Amino acid sequence: MFALTKEERQAILFLLAVAFIGLSINLTVKLNSHLEKIVKVDVNIAKIDINTANLDELLRSKSITKKLAQDIIQYRYLHGAFRDLEELKEIKGIGEKRYEKLKEILFVK
Amino acid sequence: MDYPLIGLAVSFSLGIIVGTYFRIPFFALCSIAITFLLFALASVKQSKKFSIYILLAVFILGALVLKNSQILANHHIARLIPYKAESVSVVGVIDSDPIYQERTTSFILRAEKVGLRDFWQKASGRILVRVSRKEAFSYGDRLFLRGNLYQPFSSPEGFNYKDYLRHQNVYLILSISKTNGSIKKIEQNCANPLVSFSLKIKHRLREVLVKNLSAFSAGILNALILGDRQDLSRYLLDIFMNLGTIHIIAISGFNVGIVALIILSILKIIKIPRRTRSILTILLLMIYCILTGMSPPVVRATLMGAIFLCAYFFKREVNIYNSLSIAVLIILAVNPWQLFEISFQLSFLSVFFIVWLAPKIKSLFPEKWDKIPWLRFLTLTFSVSTAAWIGLAPLIAYYFKTFTTLTVLANMIIVPYSAIITTTGFSLALIGIFIPSLAPVFAATNELLILILFKIHYLLINIPGAYFKLPEISMGNVLLYYFLLIAVVNFQKIFKSNFLLTLRKTMLN
């Protein structure tokens, strides 16, 4: 029916597959809004949860030194979970500039 | 000699290294180079002698090119203002795509005139401009600026910002603060029209991605297909770095290869003749190279791609070692300082080790596996990932103090997977330009694929022992590793060589 070359068939198949998957996702989310959490990217996806992260997880970021990671864990032990990321400034050695950097890496749920 | 250009590239690079450490006068180097060239001319009929003299001449040429780049023109801005000056006026043209961060705008400016205490003089050279507010500027704008000019700071340990800028021929920073300084646009479109055109395409593609995707996914696709890493989160970069998969978000040969494949396929589908297809692909690759910022890995990949397409055009066979060497020679001839850049070293070494080691690793598997498509795919990805890992591990340990145990496995999964994301990303960008109403459908697929990419990384990085932090290692150890690696891989060749046979005979006697 269609006089297409192999490359043309592959390209059409690829584009249709991408469109089909996209349509299915859009439709699924429309019908079941609670599924949005699974298929859509969370704002904090590439950040570390400051209240649940252990030492190794905190050290995974180059911007967090061993001393800072230990201080964060100690703060959690002494004061309980962080309610706001601003509480980081209460840790010795964290000024405005360092806080701005850490804001990009850490988050409070 | 099977690969004559490898010798030339190595000689040229060694010449640059020697030129960095020894202060030999320019004219002395010129005289030595001319002497070697004359010797080469005299021994043109003796192949061995001729090769040696040419290699020596190219070695001196490397040192000369470096020396030439160290000597600044009389009216170079860094000579007019050698250390620092306050309230300097500069007129110049923007020479890069401006970067906008939270509260600053920065770009490279090609200086044309400098004014100090109302005395104006002609100037040349590039400076980095930092404006502490968001201002909309474009490549090619001619500006009048007033601010504080100073040399970048250098640090003896870790990342040396001064050297990094110097390697891009930038010697000074002009800082324009809110209170102290001014900036005014005089004219537009005063620079290279091809670069302006390429950057316009980039901005259009970026716009489509930002409009249709979440900030996280747009950041990844911007890095993956446009070479912009400014929107990527630091933590994500650390994960990629620790797993040894950071190369997928730096535009490299891998990305250029996919782009070339997409362009060639589209041109083939719309029935463009074979030869025209090659020329058009080279032109479009050049535009892609410019729009992604012309970093060494992209220039390397574009040059190699262009050499392959030219060979295809002229129906000639091409040798990958020679094309790699041509790319080394061209990049270093334009800017010899690139030799000391990490991206240059990683890019060329990874290609070299993949080309050299991957076939050797693949030959360890039974030949009959090649007949089964999925086994062939597995052995191929394993060989390529292992070759790159063996080749780059010491350099990564030296620069980043990290040793990744999961690199091979991670790359076997991530590399083919990110090829799919790159292709779907391009589909979204192009559909977004030509049929914007269809973009959300393509965007949904991209979001899901990127989410899965992150989940795979997260899963792998959580495996205990996925990577180790290392203490500092010396360059001597890195070189020793490479020496031993070459010796081990070529063990049979060295063992069977005349040199060892003679040595053995001598020892037995």
Coordinates of C-alpha atoms in Angstrom, one line a residue, chain A residues 7-8 11 14-15 18-19 21-23 25-26 38-39 41 45-48 60-63 101 104-105, chain B residues 214 216-217 233-235 238 242 268-269 271 423-424 427 440-442 444-445 447-448 451 454 461-462 467:
Chain A
E7 CA 14.3 4.4 6.9
E8 CA 10.9 6.0 6.2
A11 CA 10.9 7.1 11.3
F14 CA 9.2 6.0 15.9
L15 CA 7.1 9.2 15.7
V18 CA 6.2 8.7 20.8
A19 CA 2.9 10.3 20.0
I21 CA 2.8 7.0 24.5
G22 CA 2.3 10.8 25.0
L23 CA -1.4 10.5 24.3
I25 CA -0.1 9.5 29.4
N26 CA -2.2 12.6 28.9
I38 CA 3.8 8.7 39.2
V39 CA 4.2 10.0 35.6
V41 CA 8.3 15.0 37.5
I45 CA 13.1 15.2 42.4
A46 CA 16.7 16.1 42.1
K47 CA 17.1 17.2 45.7
I48 CA 17.9 15.5 49.0
R60 CA 26.6 12.2 47.6
S61 CA 26.6 15.9 46.8
K62 CA 30.0 17.6 46.3
S63 CA 28.6 20.8 48.0
K101 CA 23.9 27.0 47.4
E104 CA 19.5 24.0 45.4
I105 CA 20.4 20.6 46.8
Chain B
S214 CA 8.8 20.8 33.7
F216 CA 13.7 19.4 35.7
S217 CA 13.1 17.7 32.3
S233 CA 20.6 20.9 39.6
R234 CA 23.9 20.5 41.4
Y235 CA 22.8 17.2 43.0
D238 CA 26.9 14.9 41.3
N242 CA 29.6 9.6 40.7
K268 CA 17.3 10.3 2.9
I269 CA 13.6 10.2 3.5
K271 CA 15.0 11.8 -1.3
T423 CA 15.9 11.4 19.6
T424 CA 12.6 12.0 21.3
S427 CA 11.4 15.3 17.9
P440 CA 2.3 18.5 24.6
V441 CA 1.8 15.0 23.3
F442 CA 5.5 14.6 22.6
A444 CA 4.5 13.8 27.9
T445 CA 6.6 11.0 26.5
E447 CA 8.7 13.7 30.7
L448 CA 8.2 10.0 31.3
L451 CA 11.8 10.4 34.9
F454 CA 16.6 9.7 36.8
I461 CA 23.8 5.1 42.9
N462 CA 22.0 3.5 45.9
Y467 CA 31.5 4.5 43.8

